[in-house]
Short mmCIF file of C-alpha atoms in Angstrom, two decimals:
data_model
loop_
_atom_site.label_atom_id
_atom_site.label_comp_id
_atom_site.label_asym_id
_atom_site.label_seq_id
_atom_site.Cartn_x
_atom_site.Cartn_y
_atom_site.Cartn_z
CA UNK A 1091 71.69 87.76 108.08
CA UNK A 1092 72.17 90.41 105.43
CA UNK A 1093 73.42 93.04 107.90
CA UNK A 1094 76.94 93.96 106.77
CA UNK A 1095 79.90 93.20 109.00
CA UNK A 1096 81.20 96.67 109.83
CA UNK A 1097 83.58 98.18 112.38
CA UNK A 1098 81.20 100.89 113.70
CA UNK A 1099 79.08 98.16 115.30
CA UNK A 1100 81.92 97.48 117.76
CA UNK A 1101 81.99 101.04 119.04
CA UNK A 1102 78.20 101.22 119.21
CA UNK A 1103 78.12 98.04 121.28
CA UNK A 1104 80.78 99.31 123.69
CA UNK A 1105 78.98 102.65 124.09
CA UNK A 1106 75.60 101.00 124.65
CA UNK A 1107 76.51 98.08 126.90
CA UNK A 1108 79.68 99.32 128.61
CA UNK A 1109 79.42 103.14 128.57
CA UNK A 1110 81.47 103.65 131.72
CA UNK A 1111 84.21 101.14 130.94
CA UNK A 1112 87.30 103.21 130.25
CA UNK A 1113 89.83 104.01 127.61
CA UNK A 1114 92.88 105.14 129.58
CA UNK A 1115 95.41 107.13 127.62
CA UNK A 1116 98.87 108.07 128.91
CA UNK A 1117 100.37 111.51 128.33
CA UNK A 1118 102.92 113.60 130.17
CA UNK A 1119 100.01 115.34 131.92
CA UNK A 1120 98.88 112.02 133.39
CA UNK A 1121 96.53 109.20 132.53
CA UNK A 1122 93.44 110.47 130.74
CA UNK A 1123 90.23 108.50 131.21
CA UNK A 1124 87.11 108.41 129.03
CA UNK A 1125 84.19 105.98 128.96
CA UNK A 1126 83.35 104.11 125.77
CA UNK A 1127 80.23 106.26 125.28
CA UNK A 1128 82.32 109.43 125.36
CA UNK A 1129 84.79 107.88 122.91
CA UNK A 1130 81.91 106.93 120.60
CA UNK A 1131 80.44 110.43 120.70
CA UNK A 1132 83.78 112.04 119.89
CA UNK A 1133 84.51 109.54 117.09
CA UNK A 1134 81.16 110.13 115.42
CA UNK A 1135 81.52 113.90 115.78
CA UNK A 1136 84.87 113.62 114.04
CA UNK A 1137 83.39 111.37 111.35
CA UNK A 1138 80.74 113.98 110.56
CA UNK A 1139 83.37 116.73 110.47
CA UNK A 1140 85.47 114.87 107.90
CA UNK A 1141 82.95 115.96 105.27
CA UNK A 1142 84.45 119.43 105.66
CA UNK A 1143 87.49 118.19 103.69
CA UNK A 1144 85.41 117.23 100.67
CA UNK A 1145 86.44 113.59 100.93
CA UNK A 1146 84.80 110.93 98.81
CA UNK A 1147 84.21 107.23 99.51
CA UNK A 1148 87.43 105.30 99.76
CA UNK A 1149 89.72 108.35 100.00
CA UNK A 1150 92.75 107.73 102.18
CA UNK A 1151 93.12 109.58 105.48
CA UNK A 1152 96.56 109.10 107.01
CA UNK A 1153 97.70 109.11 110.62
CA UNK A 1154 101.19 109.67 112.01
CA UNK A 1155 100.52 109.02 115.66
CA UNK A 1156 101.31 106.94 118.73
CA UNK A 1157 98.98 104.98 121.03
CA UNK A 1158 96.46 107.38 122.53
CA UNK A 1159 92.73 108.09 122.61
CA UNK A 1160 92.61 110.43 119.63
CA UNK A 1161 94.29 107.81 117.45
CA UNK A 1162 91.72 105.29 118.68
CA UNK A 1163 88.94 107.68 117.65
CA UNK A 1164 90.47 107.85 114.16
CA UNK A 1165 90.43 104.03 114.01
CA UNK A 1166 86.62 104.20 114.05
CA UNK A 1167 85.76 107.67 112.71
CA UNK A 1168 87.53 107.38 109.36
CA UNK A 1169 85.98 104.05 108.23
CA UNK A 1170 82.60 105.12 109.68
CA UNK A 1171 82.70 108.15 107.36
CA UNK A 1172 83.40 105.92 104.35
CA UNK A 1173 87.11 106.66 104.08
CA UNK A 1174 90.18 104.46 104.57
CA UNK A 1175 92.52 104.96 107.53
CA UNK A 1176 96.16 104.73 106.46
CA UNK A 1177 98.27 104.23 109.59
CA UNK A 1178 101.81 105.31 108.69
CA UNK A 1179 104.73 103.84 110.60
CA UNK A 1180 106.27 106.85 112.33
CA UNK A 1181 109.62 105.07 112.64
CA UNK A 1182 110.16 104.94 108.88
CA UNK A 1183 112.53 107.32 107.15
CA UNK A 1184 111.10 110.55 105.70
CA UNK A 1185 111.70 109.20 102.20
CA UNK A 1186 109.69 106.05 102.95
CA UNK A 1187 106.89 108.12 104.47
CA UNK A 1188 106.76 110.28 101.33
CA UNK A 1189 106.71 107.12 99.23
CA UNK A 1190 103.79 105.65 101.20
CA UNK A 1191 101.71 108.83 101.36
CA UNK A 1192 102.32 109.43 97.66
CA UNK A 1193 101.53 105.89 96.58
CA UNK A 1194 98.32 105.88 98.63
CA UNK A 1195 97.41 109.40 97.48
CA UNK A 1196 96.46 110.37 101.02
CA UNK A 1197 94.15 113.39 101.03
CA UNK A 1198 94.42 114.32 104.71
CA UNK A 1199 96.99 113.58 107.40
CA UNK A 1200 96.39 113.60 111.17
CA UNK A 1201 99.69 113.92 113.06
CA UNK A 1202 101.01 114.12 116.58
CA UNK A 1203 102.71 117.44 117.22
CA UNK A 1204 106.19 115.92 117.09
CA UNK A 1205 105.59 115.00 113.43
CA UNK A 1206 104.39 118.45 112.34
CA UNK A 1207 107.87 119.57 111.14
CA UNK A 1208 108.25 116.35 109.15
CA UNK A 1209 104.87 116.79 107.44
CA UNK A 1210 105.64 120.46 106.74
CA UNK A 1211 108.90 119.41 105.12
CA UNK A 1212 107.45 116.73 102.84
CA UNK A 1213 103.97 118.07 102.04
CA UNK A 1214 105.16 120.02 98.96
CA UNK A 1215 106.11 116.67 97.41
CA UNK A 1216 102.59 115.28 97.93
CA UNK A 1217 100.17 116.94 95.49
CA UNK A 1218 97.17 114.88 96.70
CA UNK A 1219 97.60 115.99 100.32
CA UNK A 1220 95.05 118.74 100.90
CA UNK A 1221 94.47 118.75 104.66
CA UNK A 1222 96.68 118.65 107.75
CA UNK A 1223 95.34 118.18 111.28
CA UNK A 1224 97.42 118.29 114.45
CA UNK A 1225 96.12 115.88 117.08
CA UNK A 1226 97.11 117.97 120.09
CA UNK A 1227 98.26 121.56 120.44
CA UNK A 1228 98.75 123.92 117.53
CA UNK A 1229 100.51 122.94 114.29
CA UNK A 1230 100.91 126.48 112.97
CA UNK A 1231 100.18 127.76 109.47
CA UNK A 1232 98.29 125.34 107.27
CA UNK A 1233 97.21 123.12 110.14
CA UNK A 1234 93.77 122.56 111.65
CA UNK A 1235 93.29 121.43 115.24
CA UNK A 1236 91.76 118.07 116.04
CA UNK A 1237 89.65 119.34 118.91
CA UNK A 1238 88.17 122.03 116.67
CA UNK A 1239 86.96 119.34 114.28
CA UNK A 1240 85.42 117.31 117.10
CA UNK A 1241 83.71 120.44 118.46
CA UNK A 1242 82.18 121.31 115.10
CA UNK A 1243 80.99 117.76 114.40
CA UNK A 1244 77.74 116.03 115.31
CA UNK A 1245 78.03 113.22 117.91
CA UNK A 1246 74.65 111.93 116.66
CA UNK A 1247 76.24 111.03 113.32
CA UNK A 1248 74.98 107.65 112.04
CA UNK A 1249 77.59 105.54 110.21
CA UNK A 1250 76.30 103.99 107.02
CA UNK A 1251 78.50 101.14 105.86
CA UNK A 1252 76.33 99.49 103.24
CA UNK A 1253 78.91 97.07 101.86
CA UNK A 1254 81.07 94.96 104.15
CA UNK A 1255 83.65 94.62 101.38
CA UNK A 1256 84.18 98.40 101.54
CA UNK A 1257 87.77 99.27 102.42
CA UNK A 1258 88.34 100.42 106.01
CA UNK A 1259 92.09 100.38 106.59
CA UNK A 1260 95.42 100.40 104.80
CA UNK A 1261 98.81 99.37 106.19
CA UNK A 1262 102.13 99.17 104.41
CA UNK A 1263 104.77 96.53 105.03
CA UNK A 1264 107.99 97.75 106.63
CA UNK A 1265 109.89 97.63 103.35
CA UNK A 1266 113.00 96.03 104.85
CA UNK A 1267 113.53 93.90 101.74
CA UNK A 1268 112.27 96.35 99.12
CA UNK A 1269 109.63 99.00 98.60
CA UNK A 1270 106.81 99.06 101.19
CA UNK A 1271 103.68 97.35 99.87
CA UNK A 1272 100.16 98.33 100.85
CA UNK A 1273 97.64 95.90 102.31
CA UNK A 1274 94.01 97.04 102.06
CA UNK A 1275 91.59 95.75 104.70
CA UNK A 1276 87.82 95.52 104.26
CA UNK A 1277 85.30 95.96 107.07
CA UNK A 1278 84.47 92.27 106.70
CA UNK A 1279 88.10 91.16 107.03
CA UNK A 1280 88.72 93.27 110.14
CA UNK A 1281 85.48 92.17 111.82
CA UNK A 1282 86.23 88.49 111.24
CA UNK A 1283 89.85 88.97 112.35
CA UNK A 1284 88.62 90.62 115.57
CA UNK A 1285 86.26 87.74 116.28
CA UNK A 1286 89.12 85.30 115.64
CA UNK A 1287 91.63 86.87 118.02
CA UNK A 1288 89.05 87.14 120.82
CA UNK A 1289 88.38 83.38 120.82
CA UNK A 1290 89.73 81.30 123.73
CA UNK A 1291 92.25 79.72 121.36
CA UNK A 1292 93.20 83.20 120.13
CA UNK A 1293 93.98 85.89 122.69
CA UNK A 1294 90.99 84.87 124.86
CA UNK A 1295 89.67 88.41 125.37
CA UNK A 1296 86.49 89.49 127.13
CA UNK A 1297 84.73 92.36 128.90
CA UNK A 1298 86.58 91.77 132.17
CA UNK A 1299 90.00 92.27 130.55
CA UNK A 1300 92.26 95.29 130.84
CA UNK A 1301 94.18 95.36 127.56
CA UNK A 1302 97.48 97.16 126.96
CA UNK A 1303 98.83 97.16 123.40
CA UNK A 1304 102.56 97.85 123.64
CA UNK A 1305 102.65 97.27 119.89
CA UNK A 1306 102.24 100.65 118.15
CA UNK A 1307 98.87 101.53 116.64
CA UNK A 1308 100.69 102.36 113.39
CA UNK A 1309 101.91 98.75 113.12
CA UNK A 1310 99.48 96.24 111.53
CA UNK A 1311 96.34 97.54 113.28
CA UNK A 1312 98.05 97.17 116.68
CA UNK A 1313 97.41 93.46 116.09
CA UNK A 1314 93.67 94.14 116.16
CA UNK A 1315 93.58 94.98 119.88
CA UNK A 1316 91.85 98.40 119.63
CA UNK A 1317 89.01 96.80 117.68
CA UNK A 1318 88.90 93.83 120.05
CA UNK A 1319 88.70 96.01 123.16
CA UNK A 1320 85.72 97.88 121.72
CA UNK A 1321 83.97 94.74 120.51
CA UNK A 1322 84.05 93.00 123.90
CA UNK A 1323 83.78 96.19 125.99
CA UNK A 1324 87.12 95.72 127.75
CA UNK A 1325 89.15 98.45 129.43
CA UNK A 1326 91.86 99.70 127.06
CA UNK A 1327 95.14 101.17 128.31
CA UNK A 1328 97.08 103.15 125.69
CA UNK A 1329 100.71 103.79 126.71
CA UNK A 1330 101.28 107.02 124.76
CA UNK A 1331 104.28 108.07 122.67
CA UNK A 1332 107.48 106.02 122.67
CA UNK A 1333 106.66 103.92 125.76
CA UNK A 1334 109.78 102.84 127.61
CA UNK A 1335 110.03 99.70 129.79
CA UNK A 1336 109.56 101.73 132.97
CA UNK A 1337 106.26 103.20 131.76
CA UNK A 1338 104.99 99.78 130.67
CA UNK A 1339 105.87 98.24 134.03
CA UNK A 1340 104.13 101.07 135.91
CA UNK A 1341 101.00 100.92 133.75
CA UNK A 1342 100.70 97.15 133.98
CA UNK A 1343 100.86 97.44 137.77
CA UNK A 1344 98.76 100.56 138.39
CA UNK A 1345 95.99 99.68 135.90
CA UNK A 1346 95.93 95.96 136.76
CA UNK A 1347 96.47 94.99 133.14
CA UNK A 1348 95.34 91.44 132.31
CA UNK A 1349 96.57 91.24 128.70
CA UNK A 1350 99.54 92.98 127.08
CA UNK A 1351 101.08 92.49 123.65
CA UNK A 1352 104.36 93.54 122.05
CA UNK A 1353 107.40 92.35 120.15
CA UNK A 1354 110.06 90.19 121.87
CA UNK A 1355 112.49 93.10 122.28
CA UNK A 1356 109.86 94.95 124.34
CA UNK A 1357 109.51 91.99 126.68
CA UNK A 1358 113.29 91.61 126.92
CA UNK A 1359 113.57 95.24 128.04
CA UNK A 1360 110.64 94.91 130.45
CA UNK A 1361 112.22 91.83 132.01
CA UNK A 1362 115.50 93.67 132.56
CA UNK A 1363 113.60 96.53 134.24
CA UNK A 1364 111.73 94.08 136.48
CA UNK A 1365 115.03 92.45 137.47
CA UNK A 1366 116.71 95.80 138.15
CA UNK A 1367 113.85 96.93 140.38
CA UNK A 1368 113.16 93.51 141.94
CA UNK A 1369 109.52 93.82 140.88
CA UNK A 1370 106.90 91.31 139.84
CA UNK A 1371 104.11 91.56 137.31
CA UNK A 1372 100.45 91.78 138.41
CA UNK A 1373 98.78 88.48 139.15
CA UNK A 1374 96.83 87.01 136.26
CA UNK A 1375 98.66 88.98 133.55
CA UNK A 1376 98.84 87.30 130.14
CA UNK A 1377 101.53 88.43 127.73
CA UNK A 1378 101.55 87.92 123.98
CA UNK A 1379 104.93 88.11 122.25
CA UNK A 1380 104.79 88.35 118.46
CA UNK A 1381 106.20 90.05 115.41
CA UNK A 1382 109.30 87.83 115.47
CA UNK A 1383 110.14 84.39 116.89
CA UNK A 1384 110.36 84.61 120.69
CA UNK A 1385 113.56 83.12 122.15
CA UNK A 1386 112.87 80.10 124.39
CA UNK A 1387 115.18 81.65 127.00
CA UNK A 1388 112.82 84.62 127.28
CA UNK A 1389 109.79 82.36 127.76
CA UNK A 1390 111.66 80.45 130.45
CA UNK A 1391 112.70 83.62 132.26
CA UNK A 1392 109.12 84.92 132.46
CA UNK A 1393 107.87 81.53 133.65
CA UNK A 1394 110.48 81.01 136.34
CA UNK A 1395 110.97 84.62 137.51
CA UNK A 1396 107.49 86.07 137.03
CA UNK A 1397 105.17 83.06 136.96
CA UNK A 1398 103.87 84.15 133.55
CA UNK A 1399 103.43 81.82 130.58
CA UNK A 1400 104.08 84.06 127.60
CA UNK A 1401 101.75 83.42 124.67
CA UNK A 1402 103.40 83.31 121.26
CA UNK A 1403 102.05 83.21 117.74
CA UNK A 1404 102.64 84.26 114.18
CA UNK A 1405 101.25 86.81 111.77
CA UNK A 1406 101.96 89.32 109.01
CA UNK A 1407 100.66 92.66 107.83
CA UNK A 1408 99.08 90.66 105.01
CA UNK A 1409 96.97 88.73 107.57
CA UNK A 1410 95.44 91.74 109.36
CA UNK A 1411 97.82 90.51 111.06
CA UNK A 1412 97.25 87.41 113.28
CA UNK A 1413 97.36 83.94 111.72
CA UNK A 1414 98.46 81.50 114.43
CA UNK A 1415 98.42 81.51 118.23
CA UNK A 1416 100.12 79.02 120.53
CA UNK A 1417 98.07 77.14 123.13
CA UNK A 1418 98.69 73.66 124.55
CA UNK A 1419 95.76 71.38 123.84
CA UNK A 1420 93.46 69.82 126.40
CA UNK A 1421 95.05 66.44 125.83
CA UNK A 1422 98.34 67.96 127.02
CA UNK A 1423 97.09 68.60 130.54
CA UNK A 1424 99.39 66.75 132.85
CA UNK A 1425 102.34 67.04 130.51
CA UNK A 1426 105.57 68.05 132.19
CA UNK A 1427 107.12 71.44 131.57
CA UNK A 1428 109.81 69.79 129.46
CA UNK A 1429 107.19 68.09 127.31
CA UNK A 1430 105.25 71.35 126.86
CA UNK A 1431 108.25 73.50 125.99
CA UNK A 1432 108.37 72.48 122.29
CA UNK A 1433 104.68 73.39 122.04
CA UNK A 1434 105.03 76.77 123.76
CA UNK A 1435 108.04 77.70 121.62
CA UNK A 1436 106.21 76.95 118.37
CA UNK A 1437 104.17 79.53 116.46
CA UNK A 1438 100.99 77.63 117.31
CA UNK A 1439 98.06 76.50 115.20
CA UNK A 1440 96.03 78.54 112.69
CA UNK A 1441 93.03 80.44 114.02
CA UNK A 1442 89.62 79.23 112.83
CA UNK A 1443 88.93 80.23 109.20
CA UNK A 1444 92.68 80.44 108.45
CA UNK A 1445 94.19 77.56 106.50
CA UNK A 1446 97.92 76.88 106.50
CA UNK A 1447 100.11 74.49 104.57
CA UNK A 1448 103.81 73.77 104.07
CA UNK A 1449 104.96 73.31 100.48
CA UNK A 1450 108.17 72.64 98.61
CA UNK A 1451 109.80 74.83 95.96
CA UNK A 1452 107.22 73.94 93.30
CA UNK A 1453 104.17 74.09 95.58
CA UNK A 1454 104.01 70.37 96.34
CA UNK A 1455 102.90 69.16 99.80
CA UNK A 1456 105.46 68.64 102.56
CA UNK A 1457 104.77 65.93 105.18
CA UNK A 1458 103.22 67.15 108.45
CA UNK A 1459 105.83 65.41 110.58
CA UNK A 1460 107.33 68.38 112.44
CA UNK A 1461 110.64 67.78 110.68
CA UNK A 1462 110.18 68.29 106.94
CA UNK A 1463 110.79 71.89 105.93
CA UNK A 1464 109.08 74.06 103.32
CA UNK A 1465 107.49 77.46 102.78
CA UNK A 1466 104.46 78.39 104.86
CA UNK A 1467 101.44 79.39 102.77
CA UNK A 1468 98.10 80.63 104.13
CA UNK A 1469 94.65 81.68 103.00
CA UNK A 1470 91.50 82.86 104.73
CA UNK A 1471 88.92 85.66 104.97
CA UNK A 1472 91.35 88.14 106.52
CA UNK A 1473 94.34 87.17 104.35
CA UNK A 1474 94.98 89.59 101.50
CA UNK A 1475 94.89 88.34 97.93
CA UNK A 1476 96.97 91.17 96.49
CA UNK A 1477 98.75 94.41 97.24
CA UNK A 1478 97.22 97.86 96.94
CA UNK A 1479 97.70 99.17 93.40
CA UNK A 1480 100.08 96.30 92.66
CA UNK A 1481 97.75 93.29 92.47
CA UNK A 1482 98.83 89.71 93.01
CA UNK A 1483 102.56 89.40 92.39
CA UNK A 1484 104.91 86.49 93.00
CA UNK A 1485 103.81 86.43 96.63
CA UNK A 1486 100.66 84.50 95.69
CA UNK A 1487 100.14 81.01 94.28
CA UNK A 1488 96.82 79.33 93.47
CA UNK A 1489 94.90 81.51 95.91
CA UNK A 1490 97.44 81.09 98.73
CA UNK A 1491 99.72 83.76 100.17
CA UNK A 1492 103.37 82.75 100.03
CA UNK A 1493 104.61 84.07 103.36
CA UNK A 1494 108.35 83.76 102.78
CA UNK A 1495 108.62 81.91 106.09
CA UNK A 1496 110.37 78.54 106.13
CA UNK A 1497 108.59 76.27 108.59
CA UNK A 1498 107.58 72.79 109.67
CA UNK A 1499 104.12 71.56 110.71
CA UNK A 1500 103.45 68.54 112.92
CA UNK A 1501 100.52 66.15 112.79
CA UNK A 1502 98.56 68.32 115.27
CA UNK A 1503 98.94 71.37 113.02
CA UNK A 1504 101.50 73.25 115.14
CA UNK A 1505 103.65 75.48 112.97
CA UNK A 1506 107.30 76.08 113.80
CA UNK A 1507 109.27 78.74 111.93
CA UNK A 1508 112.73 77.73 110.88
CA UNK A 1509 113.70 80.98 109.18
CA UNK A 1510 112.72 83.54 106.58
CA UNK A 1511 113.57 82.43 103.06
CA UNK A 1512 115.76 85.51 102.70
CA UNK A 1513 117.59 84.80 105.99
CA UNK A 1514 118.47 81.15 105.43
CA UNK A 1515 122.22 80.71 105.04
CA UNK A 1516 123.43 78.52 102.20
CA UNK A 1517 126.83 77.10 103.01
CA UNK A 1518 128.49 74.59 100.70
CA UNK A 1519 125.15 73.55 99.24
CA UNK A 1520 123.52 73.04 102.67
CA UNK A 1521 120.99 75.25 104.46
CA UNK A 1522 121.63 76.69 107.93
CA UNK A 1523 118.84 78.17 110.06
CA UNK A 1524 119.78 81.54 111.54
CA UNK A 1525 116.80 81.45 113.96
CA UNK A 1526 117.86 78.20 115.62
CA UNK A 1527 121.40 79.48 116.13
CA UNK A 1528 120.09 82.77 117.54
CA UNK A 1529 117.89 81.02 120.08
CA UNK A 1530 120.76 78.75 121.14
CA UNK A 1531 123.08 81.72 121.66
CA UNK A 1532 120.42 83.48 123.73
CA UNK A 1533 120.25 80.46 126.02
CA UNK A 1534 123.68 81.56 127.28
CA UNK A 1535 123.31 83.49 130.55
CA UNK A 1536 125.68 86.26 129.40
CA UNK A 1537 123.86 86.98 126.11
CA UNK A 1538 121.13 89.61 125.91
CA UNK A 1539 120.47 89.45 122.15
CA UNK A 1540 121.89 87.55 119.21
CA UNK A 1541 121.43 87.74 115.45
CA UNK A 1542 123.03 85.42 112.90
CA UNK A 1543 123.51 86.57 109.30
CA UNK A 1544 125.24 85.29 106.21
CA UNK A 1545 128.59 86.69 105.11
CA UNK A 1546 130.18 85.86 101.74
CA UNK A 1547 132.69 83.03 101.58
CA UNK A 1548 135.01 82.41 98.60
CA UNK A 1549 134.53 78.64 98.56
CA UNK A 1550 131.32 77.83 100.47
CA UNK A 1551 129.24 80.74 99.09
CA UNK A 1552 128.05 81.88 102.54
CA UNK A 1553 128.97 81.31 106.16
CA UNK A 1554 127.13 82.28 109.36
CA UNK A 1555 128.39 85.19 111.45
CA UNK A 1556 126.84 85.84 114.88
CA UNK A 1557 126.28 89.39 116.15
CA UNK A 1558 125.88 89.40 119.93
CA UNK A 1559 124.89 91.94 122.56
CA UNK A 1560 126.03 90.92 126.04
CA UNK A 1561 124.22 91.56 129.30
CA UNK A 1562 125.58 94.43 131.42
CA UNK A 1563 128.69 93.32 133.29
CA UNK A 1564 129.09 90.09 131.34
CA UNK A 1565 132.60 88.97 130.44
CA UNK A 1566 132.65 86.16 127.91
CA UNK A 1567 134.70 85.67 124.77
CA UNK A 1568 133.75 84.31 121.37
CA UNK A 1569 135.46 80.97 121.99
CA UNK A 1570 133.24 80.29 125.00
CA UNK A 1571 130.08 81.19 123.11
CA UNK A 1572 131.03 79.06 120.12
CA UNK A 1573 131.84 76.18 122.46
CA UNK A 1574 128.31 76.40 123.90
CA UNK A 1575 126.95 75.56 120.45
CA UNK A 1576 129.11 72.47 119.98
CA UNK A 1577 127.10 69.26 120.11
CA UNK A 1578 123.79 71.08 119.60
CA UNK A 1579 124.24 71.57 115.86
CA UNK A 1580 126.21 69.98 113.01
CA UNK A 1581 129.78 71.21 112.99
CA UNK A 1582 129.28 73.08 109.72
CA UNK A 1583 126.42 75.10 111.29
CA UNK A 1584 128.72 76.69 113.89
CA UNK A 1585 129.43 80.37 113.02
CA UNK A 1586 132.96 81.13 111.89
CA UNK A 1587 133.13 84.11 114.24
CA UNK A 1588 131.19 86.27 116.64
CA UNK A 1589 130.91 90.05 116.48
CA UNK A 1590 130.18 91.82 119.77
CA UNK A 1591 128.00 94.93 119.50
CA UNK A 1592 126.73 97.47 122.00
CA UNK A 1593 123.28 97.36 120.37
CA UNK A 1594 121.60 95.83 117.35
CA UNK A 1595 120.25 98.02 114.54
CA UNK A 1596 116.45 98.02 114.44
CA UNK A 1597 113.86 98.09 111.68
CA UNK A 1598 110.92 100.48 111.86
CA UNK A 1599 108.88 97.72 113.53
CA UNK A 1600 111.46 97.10 116.27
CA UNK A 1601 112.95 93.92 114.86
CA UNK A 1602 116.68 93.37 114.50
CA UNK A 1603 117.68 94.74 111.10
CA UNK A 1604 119.47 91.84 109.48
CA UNK A 1605 119.85 93.64 106.18
CA UNK A 1606 121.73 96.49 107.88
CA UNK A 1607 123.98 93.99 109.65
CA UNK A 1608 124.75 92.13 106.44
CA UNK A 1609 125.66 95.37 104.69
CA UNK A 1610 127.84 96.48 107.58
CA UNK A 1611 129.71 93.19 107.78
CA UNK A 1612 130.26 93.09 104.04
CA UNK A 1613 131.52 96.68 103.93
CA UNK A 1614 133.54 96.76 107.14
CA UNK A 1615 134.19 93.11 107.91
CA UNK A 1616 133.86 91.65 111.42
CA UNK A 1617 137.33 92.92 112.32
CA UNK A 1618 137.74 95.02 115.42
CA UNK A 1619 134.44 94.13 117.08
CA UNK A 1620 135.42 90.49 117.66
CA UNK A 1621 137.17 89.40 120.82
#
């Protein structure tokens, strides 16, 4: 019972029990294939070679990389060697990347070749950065090659994690509302999180699965899927750099993927590709859509057009990242589709070991009636209790993480997000939910995407403005869209106007960038984009 919970045990198990089960990694040269034993041997060789950099326990080793086998090897090699893997979001601005690498005092960076010029440009501003390794090809002066390190290492290396509270990973929040904040993960937290997401009421993952993480490996541990695939011995399909909808559709079909996960915008794009090509998804595929509330219209489209019930949930970088997953309960068997829809469109119930509550402005309890609104707070063994080198700030209260999500909870424990606290619109002293308006707009057959943000108002403080992207070939005006909202919401909820855009701005994690839209509307005004 005293054996520490440690990530290397996952890779050892996969190599021992499922040595020929494959990690399949896409590149422009084709789909590379390696058994779990080969992956283990390469990861441990790399772990032994890391000593060549003179790293000490807990030193940060950064990665700037997409979803491929070498990045997977880093997921295990770095913590096995006693260091901390800092996965840096490659979609951030150079200034944010400098800020993160500097704050973490990363000693070594492993980078895909496309990021070599960026690292060369910023490395002079990072005094702690002593080593640079290019993951494929040749990085030029000052760079070492990944394959050289693996070749010089010892595949018989024995990981020695003596303390399960030892740090293993570090991720930074996207910084869309301020400076990015680091979340440090222990071996214990990541092991327990992996066990949680593999449960039947989590992602229900096992050895027979073929898992495709469309979520980037630099984003919140790829939602724990690389660790989960190793733990259960599943086949893992890594879609390579910047996977487009066409590549995802082809991989899901050719590799007979059984579980895939990504943000809602990914599944919107995949659905459009399936429609354009008149294709269907492989039988038995389960899809998880997370990272942002999934529009009910998207769930309905996958159910009716593809025969796929999309799994939803909720999480944060601070939760390693999964907190809730949505499953109808056994007592709901026999319910009609209409009765199940409110369940499937919720954020689900907390995973075992995670506690959730809804509280008011002063931390008092809010009734679990599915109607009363408050802030969602959580705690549990894979929920952080402070930020790296910042400690517990105003985001924590009495041992609970204040998520910033406004939500309801019903008597069965199903959580439903209403909005982010920063995205609620206060109009004339009343609150308006941007998420509910967005989902209603996306129910319209001519709307591809919709985002609702607050714009200043001289008398009412704020009013909602809807930014809409139409489907190709659609011809609908703002009056028609606003009319579709009448009767579904109070009159004062209806946006004052609609702005039509060719595309929405995105954050580094692929979400619609509401802050950028608010700034644009305040600086330029809705004006010429309305019709």
